[in-house]
């Protein structure tokens, strides 16, 4: 889990856009979603991971579609 948090915290912007683009193709979106929305969400998650890492805390993300 710590590796995932660290990876999320240090991800570059272009990597986050790729993550969002791939995530948008998941079948759970039932035909697609707005990639820009997901990119913004991934960027917010990166900020949360960075703050948790800086404070020595863990963070969790649960998403229900």
PDB file as gemmi writes it, atoms N, CA and C in Angstrom:
CRYST1    1.000    1.000    1.000  90.00  90.00  90.00 P 1                      
ATOM      1  N   UNK A   1       0.826  -1.196   0.000  1.00  0.00           N  
ATOM      2  CA  UNK A   1       0.000   0.000   0.000  1.00  0.00           C  
ATOM      3  C   UNK A   1       0.863   1.249   0.000  1.00  0.00           C  
ATOM      4  N   UNK A   2       1.959   1.223   0.751  1.00  0.00           N  
ATOM      5  CA  UNK A   2       2.817   2.401   0.818  1.00  0.00           C  
ATOM      6  C   UNK A   2       3.401   2.733  -0.549  1.00  0.00           C  
ATOM      7  N   UNK A   3       3.727   1.721  -1.339  1.00  0.00           N  
ATOM      8  CA  UNK A   3       4.274   1.963  -2.670  1.00  0.00           C  
ATOM      9  C   UNK A   3       3.242   2.628  -3.574  1.00  0.00           C  
ATOM     10  N   UNK A   4       2.001   2.202  -3.463  1.00  0.00           N  
ATOM     11  CA  UNK A   4       0.945   2.806  -4.277  1.00  0.00           C  
ATOM     12  C   UNK A   4       0.744   4.265  -3.897  1.00  0.00           C  
ATOM     13  N   UNK A   5       0.786   4.553  -2.594  1.00  0.00           N  
ATOM     14  CA  UNK A   5       0.627   5.931  -2.134  1.00  0.00           C  
ATOM     15  C   UNK A   5       1.778   6.791  -2.634  1.00  0.00           C  
ATOM     16  N   UNK A   6       2.989   6.277  -2.535  1.00  0.00           N  
ATOM     17  CA  UNK A   6       4.159   7.028  -2.989  1.00  0.00           C  
ATOM     18  C   UNK A   6       4.102   7.250  -4.495  1.00  0.00           C  
ATOM     19  N   UNK A   7       3.708   6.229  -5.238  1.00  0.00           N  
ATOM     20  CA  UNK A   7       3.605   6.374  -6.693  1.00  0.00           C  
ATOM     21  C   UNK A   7       2.555   7.408  -7.058  1.00  0.00           C  
ATOM     22  N   UNK A   8       1.433   7.394  -6.355  1.00  0.00           N  
ATOM     23  CA  UNK A   8       0.382   8.377  -6.622  1.00  0.00           C  
ATOM     24  C   UNK A   8       0.852   9.781  -6.279  1.00  0.00           C  
ATOM     25  N   UNK A   9       1.648   9.897  -5.247  1.00  0.00           N  
ATOM     26  CA  UNK A   9       2.095  11.211  -4.797  1.00  0.00           C  
ATOM     27  C   UNK A   9       3.086  11.849  -5.749  1.00  0.00           C  
ATOM     28  N   UNK A  10       3.899  11.047  -6.415  1.00  0.00           N  
ATOM     29  CA  UNK A  10       4.949  11.626  -7.247  1.00  0.00           C  
ATOM     30  C   UNK A  10       4.638  11.567  -8.734  1.00  0.00           C  
ATOM     31  N   UNK A  11       3.481  11.045  -9.101  1.00  0.00           N  
ATOM     32  CA  UNK A  11       3.136  10.930 -10.513  1.00  0.00           C  
ATOM     33  C   UNK A  11       3.200  12.262 -11.245  1.00  0.00           C  
ATOM     34  N   UNK A  12       3.673  12.195 -12.491  1.00  0.00           N  
ATOM     35  CA  UNK A  12       3.723  13.404 -13.327  1.00  0.00           C  
ATOM     36  C   UNK A  12       2.360  13.631 -13.976  1.00  0.00           C  
ATOM     37  N   UNK A  13       2.125  14.857 -14.397  1.00  0.00           N  
ATOM     38  CA  UNK A  13       0.852  15.216 -15.010  1.00  0.00           C  
ATOM     39  C   UNK A  13       0.515  14.388 -16.225  1.00  0.00           C  
ATOM     40  N   UNK A  14       1.504  14.135 -17.102  1.00  0.00           N  
ATOM     41  CA  UNK A  14       1.228  13.351 -18.304  1.00  0.00           C  
ATOM     42  C   UNK A  14       0.907  11.899 -17.952  1.00  0.00           C  
ATOM     43  N   UNK A  15       1.514  11.384 -16.878  1.00  0.00           N  
ATOM     44  CA  UNK A  15       1.189  10.036 -16.434  1.00  0.00           C  
ATOM     45  C   UNK A  15      -0.229   9.975 -15.897  1.00  0.00           C  
ATOM     46  N   UNK A  16      -0.640  11.017 -15.197  1.00  0.00           N  
ATOM     47  CA  UNK A  16      -1.983  11.036 -14.628  1.00  0.00           C  
ATOM     48  C   UNK A  16      -3.042  11.091 -15.727  1.00  0.00           C  
ATOM     49  N   UNK A  17      -2.750  11.810 -16.795  1.00  0.00           N  
ATOM     50  CA  UNK A  17      -3.687  11.860 -17.920  1.00  0.00           C  
ATOM     51  C   UNK A  17      -3.823  10.482 -18.564  1.00  0.00           C  
ATOM     52  N   UNK A  18      -2.714   9.741 -18.638  1.00  0.00           N  
ATOM     53  CA  UNK A  18      -2.765   8.389 -19.190  1.00  0.00           C  
ATOM     54  C   UNK A  18      -3.577   7.473 -18.281  1.00  0.00           C  
ATOM     55  N   UNK A  19      -3.378   7.600 -16.981  1.00  0.00           N  
ATOM     56  CA  UNK A  19      -4.165   6.812 -16.028  1.00  0.00           C  
ATOM     57  C   UNK A  19      -5.650   7.101 -16.223  1.00  0.00           C  
ATOM     58  N   UNK A  20      -6.001   8.365 -16.350  1.00  0.00           N  
ATOM     59  CA  UNK A  20      -7.410   8.744 -16.534  1.00  0.00           C  
ATOM     60  C   UNK A  20      -7.955   8.186 -17.845  1.00  0.00           C  
ATOM     61  N   UNK A  21      -7.167   8.250 -18.907  1.00  0.00           N  
ATOM     62  CA  UNK A  21      -7.616   7.748 -20.210  1.00  0.00           C  
ATOM     63  C   UNK A  21      -7.859   6.246 -20.163  1.00  0.00           C  
ATOM     64  N   UNK A  22      -6.982   5.518 -19.501  1.00  0.00           N  
ATOM     65  CA  UNK A  22      -7.163   4.068 -19.375  1.00  0.00           C  
ATOM     66  C   UNK A  22      -8.347   3.757 -18.474  1.00  0.00           C  
ATOM     67  N   UNK A  23      -8.467   4.474 -17.360  1.00  0.00           N  
ATOM     68  CA  UNK A  23      -9.564   4.266 -16.425  1.00  0.00           C  
ATOM     69  C   UNK A  23     -10.908   4.520 -17.111  1.00  0.00           C  
ATOM     70  N   UNK A  24     -10.958   5.469 -18.007  1.00  0.00           N  
ATOM     71  CA  UNK A  24     -12.202   5.808 -18.704  1.00  0.00           C  
ATOM     72  C   UNK A  24     -12.711   4.666 -19.581  1.00  0.00           C  
ATOM     73  N   UNK A  25     -11.843   3.720 -19.916  1.00  0.00           N  
ATOM     74  CA  UNK A  25     -12.265   2.599 -20.758  1.00  0.00           C  
ATOM     75  C   UNK A  25     -12.814   1.425 -19.953  1.00  0.00           C  
ATOM     76  N   UNK A  26     -12.816   1.522 -18.625  1.00  0.00           N  
ATOM     77  CA  UNK A  26     -13.321   0.432 -17.788  1.00  0.00           C  
ATOM     78  C   UNK A  26     -14.795   0.181 -18.070  1.00  0.00           C  
ATOM     79  N   UNK A  27     -15.171  -1.080 -18.113  1.00  0.00           N  
ATOM     80  CA  UNK A  27     -16.556  -1.422 -18.445  1.00  0.00           C  
ATOM     81  C   UNK A  27     -17.545  -0.923 -17.407  1.00  0.00           C  
ATOM     82  N   UNK A  28     -17.076  -0.653 -16.199  1.00  0.00           N  
ATOM     83  CA  UNK A  28     -17.973  -0.153 -15.161  1.00  0.00           C  
ATOM     84  C   UNK A  28     -18.552   1.223 -15.483  1.00  0.00           C  
ATOM     85  N   UNK A  29     -17.953   1.925 -16.432  1.00  0.00           N  
ATOM     86  CA  UNK A  29     -18.478   3.237 -16.817  1.00  0.00           C  
ATOM     87  C   UNK A  29     -19.639   3.115 -17.805  1.00  0.00           C  
ATOM     88  N   UNK A  30     -19.973   1.898 -18.224  1.00  0.00           N  
ATOM     89  CA  UNK A  30     -21.095   1.622 -19.109  1.00  0.00           C  
ATOM     90  C   UNK A  30     -21.082   2.489 -20.358  1.00  0.00           C  
ATOM     91  N   UNK A  31     -20.031   2.389 -21.109  1.00  0.00           N  
ATOM     92  CA  UNK A  31     -19.972   3.107 -22.377  1.00  0.00           C  
ATOM     93  C   UNK A  31     -19.084   4.327 -22.353  1.00  0.00           C  
ATOM     94  N   UNK A  32     -18.470   4.624 -21.243  1.00  0.00           N  
ATOM     95  CA  UNK A  32     -17.516   5.723 -21.210  1.00  0.00           C  
ATOM     96  C   UNK A  32     -17.888   6.816 -20.239  1.00  0.00           C  
ATOM     97  N   UNK A  33     -16.922   7.641 -20.004  1.00  0.00           N  
ATOM     98  CA  UNK A  33     -17.091   8.790 -19.127  1.00  0.00           C  
ATOM     99  C   UNK A  33     -16.188   9.906 -19.624  1.00  0.00           C  
ATOM    100  N   UNK A  34     -16.277  11.020 -19.005  1.00  0.00           N  
ATOM    101  CA  UNK A  34     -15.496  12.189 -19.385  1.00  0.00           C  
ATOM    102  C   UNK A  34     -14.059  12.036 -18.883  1.00  0.00           C  
ATOM    103  N   UNK A  35     -13.118  11.908 -19.810  1.00  0.00           N  
ATOM    104  CA  UNK A  35     -11.711  11.721 -19.446  1.00  0.00           C  
ATOM    105  C   UNK A  35     -11.183  12.934 -18.691  1.00  0.00           C  
ATOM    106  N   UNK A  36     -11.627  14.116 -19.032  1.00  0.00           N  
ATOM    107  CA  UNK A  36     -11.172  15.316 -18.332  1.00  0.00           C  
ATOM    108  C   UNK A  36     -11.607  15.291 -16.868  1.00  0.00           C  
ATOM    109  N   UNK A  37     -12.827  14.823 -16.614  1.00  0.00           N  
ATOM    110  CA  UNK A  37     -13.307  14.678 -15.244  1.00  0.00           C  
ATOM    111  C   UNK A  37     -12.424  13.709 -14.474  1.00  0.00           C  
ATOM    112  N   UNK A  38     -12.112  12.558 -15.086  1.00  0.00           N  
ATOM    113  CA  UNK A  38     -11.280  11.572 -14.413  1.00  0.00           C  
ATOM    114  C   UNK A  38      -9.861  12.091 -14.192  1.00  0.00           C  
ATOM    115  N   UNK A  39      -9.330  12.843 -15.146  1.00  0.00           N  
ATOM    116  CA  UNK A  39      -7.996  13.419 -14.981  1.00  0.00           C  
ATOM    117  C   UNK A  39      -7.971  14.367 -13.786  1.00  0.00           C  
ATOM    118  N   UNK A  40      -9.031  15.148 -13.636  1.00  0.00           N  
ATOM    119  CA  UNK A  40      -9.130  16.061 -12.492  1.00  0.00           C  
ATOM    120  C   UNK A  40      -9.218  15.279 -11.187  1.00  0.00           C  
ATOM    121  N   UNK A  41     -10.007  14.206 -11.189  1.00  0.00           N  
ATOM    122  CA  UNK A  41     -10.146  13.368 -10.010  1.00  0.00           C  
ATOM    123  C   UNK A  41      -8.814  12.711  -9.644  1.00  0.00           C  
ATOM    124  N   UNK A  42      -8.104  12.174 -10.637  1.00  0.00           N  
ATOM    125  CA  UNK A  42      -6.804  11.550 -10.388  1.00  0.00           C  
ATOM    126  C   UNK A  42      -5.824  12.581  -9.835  1.00  0.00           C  
ATOM    127  N   UNK A  43      -5.880  13.793 -10.353  1.00  0.00           N  
ATOM    128  CA  UNK A  43      -5.004  14.852  -9.847  1.00  0.00           C  
ATOM    129  C   UNK A  43      -5.334  15.185  -8.394  1.00  0.00           C  
ATOM    130  N   UNK A  44      -6.616  15.207  -8.050  1.00  0.00           N  
ATOM    131  CA  UNK A  44      -7.011  15.451  -6.661  1.00  0.00           C  
ATOM    132  C   UNK A  44      -6.544  14.313  -5.758  1.00  0.00           C  
ATOM    133  N   UNK A  45      -6.636  13.076  -6.255  1.00  0.00           N  
ATOM    134  CA  UNK A  45      -6.153  11.936  -5.484  1.00  0.00           C  
ATOM    135  C   UNK A  45      -4.641  12.020  -5.274  1.00  0.00           C  
ATOM    136  N   UNK A  46      -3.927  12.530  -6.288  1.00  0.00           N  
ATOM    137  CA  UNK A  46      -2.483  12.718  -6.143  1.00  0.00           C  
ATOM    138  C   UNK A  46      -2.203  13.716  -5.022  1.00  0.00           C  
ATOM    139  N   UNK A  47      -2.961  14.798  -4.969  1.00  0.00           N  
ATOM    140  CA  UNK A  47      -2.787  15.783  -3.913  1.00  0.00           C  
ATOM    141  C   UNK A  47      -3.038  15.189  -2.541  1.00  0.00           C  
ATOM    142  N   UNK A  48      -4.065  14.368  -2.434  1.00  0.00           N  
ATOM    143  CA  UNK A  48      -4.366  13.698  -1.168  1.00  0.00           C  
ATOM    144  C   UNK A  48      -3.225  12.769  -0.774  1.00  0.00           C  
ATOM    145  N   UNK A  49      -2.705  12.022  -1.744  1.00  0.00           N  
ATOM    146  CA  UNK A  49      -1.590  11.110  -1.462  1.00  0.00           C  
ATOM    147  C   UNK A  49      -0.349  11.885  -1.038  1.00  0.00           C  
ATOM    148  N   UNK A  50      -0.110  13.007  -1.678  1.00  0.00           N  
ATOM    149  CA  UNK A  50       1.059  13.824  -1.316  1.00  0.00           C  
ATOM    150  C   UNK A  50       0.946  14.352   0.113  1.00  0.00           C  
ATOM    151  N   UNK A  51      -0.244  14.819   0.480  1.00  0.00           N  
ATOM    152  CA  UNK A  51      -0.427  15.334   1.837  1.00  0.00           C  
ATOM    153  C   UNK A  51      -0.278  14.221   2.866  1.00  0.00           C  
ATOM    154  N   UNK A  52      -0.829  13.050   2.568  1.00  0.00           N  
ATOM    155  CA  UNK A  52      -0.704  11.920   3.487  1.00  0.00           C  
ATOM    156  C   UNK A  52       0.758  11.516   3.636  1.00  0.00           C  
ATOM    157  N   UNK A  53       1.463  11.453   2.542  1.00  0.00           N  
ATOM    158  CA  UNK A  53       2.885  11.081   2.583  1.00  0.00           C  
ATOM    159  C   UNK A  53       3.688  12.089   3.391  1.00  0.00           C  
ATOM    160  N   UNK A  54       3.416  13.366   3.178  1.00  0.00           N  
ATOM    161  CA  UNK A  54       4.138  14.415   3.894  1.00  0.00           C  
ATOM    162  C   UNK A  54       3.863  14.364   5.399  1.00  0.00           C  
ATOM    163  N   UNK A  55       2.653  13.941   5.770  1.00  0.00           N  
ATOM    164  CA  UNK A  55       2.277  13.887   7.185  1.00  0.00           C  
ATOM    165  C   UNK A  55       2.540  12.517   7.811  1.00  0.00           C  
ATOM    166  N   UNK A  56       3.081  11.583   7.019  1.00  0.00           N  
ATOM    167  CA  UNK A  56       3.351  10.244   7.525  1.00  0.00           C  
ATOM    168  C   UNK A  56       2.100   9.434   7.777  1.00  0.00           C  
ATOM    169  N   UNK A  57       1.035   9.732   7.040  1.00  0.00           N  
ATOM    170  CA  UNK A  57      -0.254   9.061   7.224  1.00  0.00           C  
ATOM    171  C   UNK A  57      -0.550   8.126   6.067  1.00  0.00           C  
ATOM    172  N   UNK A  58      -1.510   7.254   6.277  1.00  0.00           N  
ATOM    173  CA  UNK A  58      -2.021   6.407   5.203  1.00  0.00           C  
ATOM    174  C   UNK A  58      -3.250   7.075   4.616  1.00  0.00           C  
ATOM    175  N   UNK A  59      -3.599   6.685   3.408  1.00  0.00           N  
ATOM    176  CA  UNK A  59      -4.857   7.157   2.835  1.00  0.00           C  
ATOM    177  C   UNK A  59      -5.489   6.023   2.050  1.00  0.00           C  
ATOM    178  N   UNK A  60      -6.810   6.053   1.989  1.00  0.00           N  
ATOM    179  CA  UNK A  60      -7.583   5.007   1.338  1.00  0.00           C  
ATOM    180  C   UNK A  60      -8.584   5.662   0.405  1.00  0.00           C  
ATOM    181  N   UNK A  61      -8.889   4.941  -0.651  1.00  0.00           N  
ATOM    182  CA  UNK A  61      -9.885   5.432  -1.609  1.00  0.00           C  
ATOM    183  C   UNK A  61     -10.839   4.312  -1.933  1.00  0.00           C  
ATOM    184  N   UNK A  62     -12.124   4.535  -1.698  1.00  0.00           N  
ATOM    185  CA  UNK A  62     -13.154   3.578  -2.028  1.00  0.00           C  
ATOM    186  C   UNK A  62     -14.093   4.240  -3.013  1.00  0.00           C  
ATOM    187  N   UNK A  63     -14.306   3.585  -4.131  1.00  0.00           N  
ATOM    188  CA  UNK A  63     -15.185   4.141  -5.148  1.00  0.00           C  
ATOM    189  C   UNK A  63     -16.264   3.121  -5.462  1.00  0.00           C  
ATOM    190  N   UNK A  64     -17.482   3.559  -5.500  1.00  0.00           N  
ATOM    191  CA  UNK A  64     -18.609   2.708  -5.838  1.00  0.00           C  
ATOM    192  C   UNK A  64     -19.291   3.310  -7.061  1.00  0.00           C  
ATOM    193  N   UNK A  65     -19.328   2.537  -8.116  1.00  0.00           N  
ATOM    194  CA  UNK A  65     -19.969   3.022  -9.349  1.00  0.00           C  
ATOM    195  C   UNK A  65     -21.372   2.498  -9.457  1.00  0.00           C  
TER     196      UNK A  65                                                      
END                                                                             
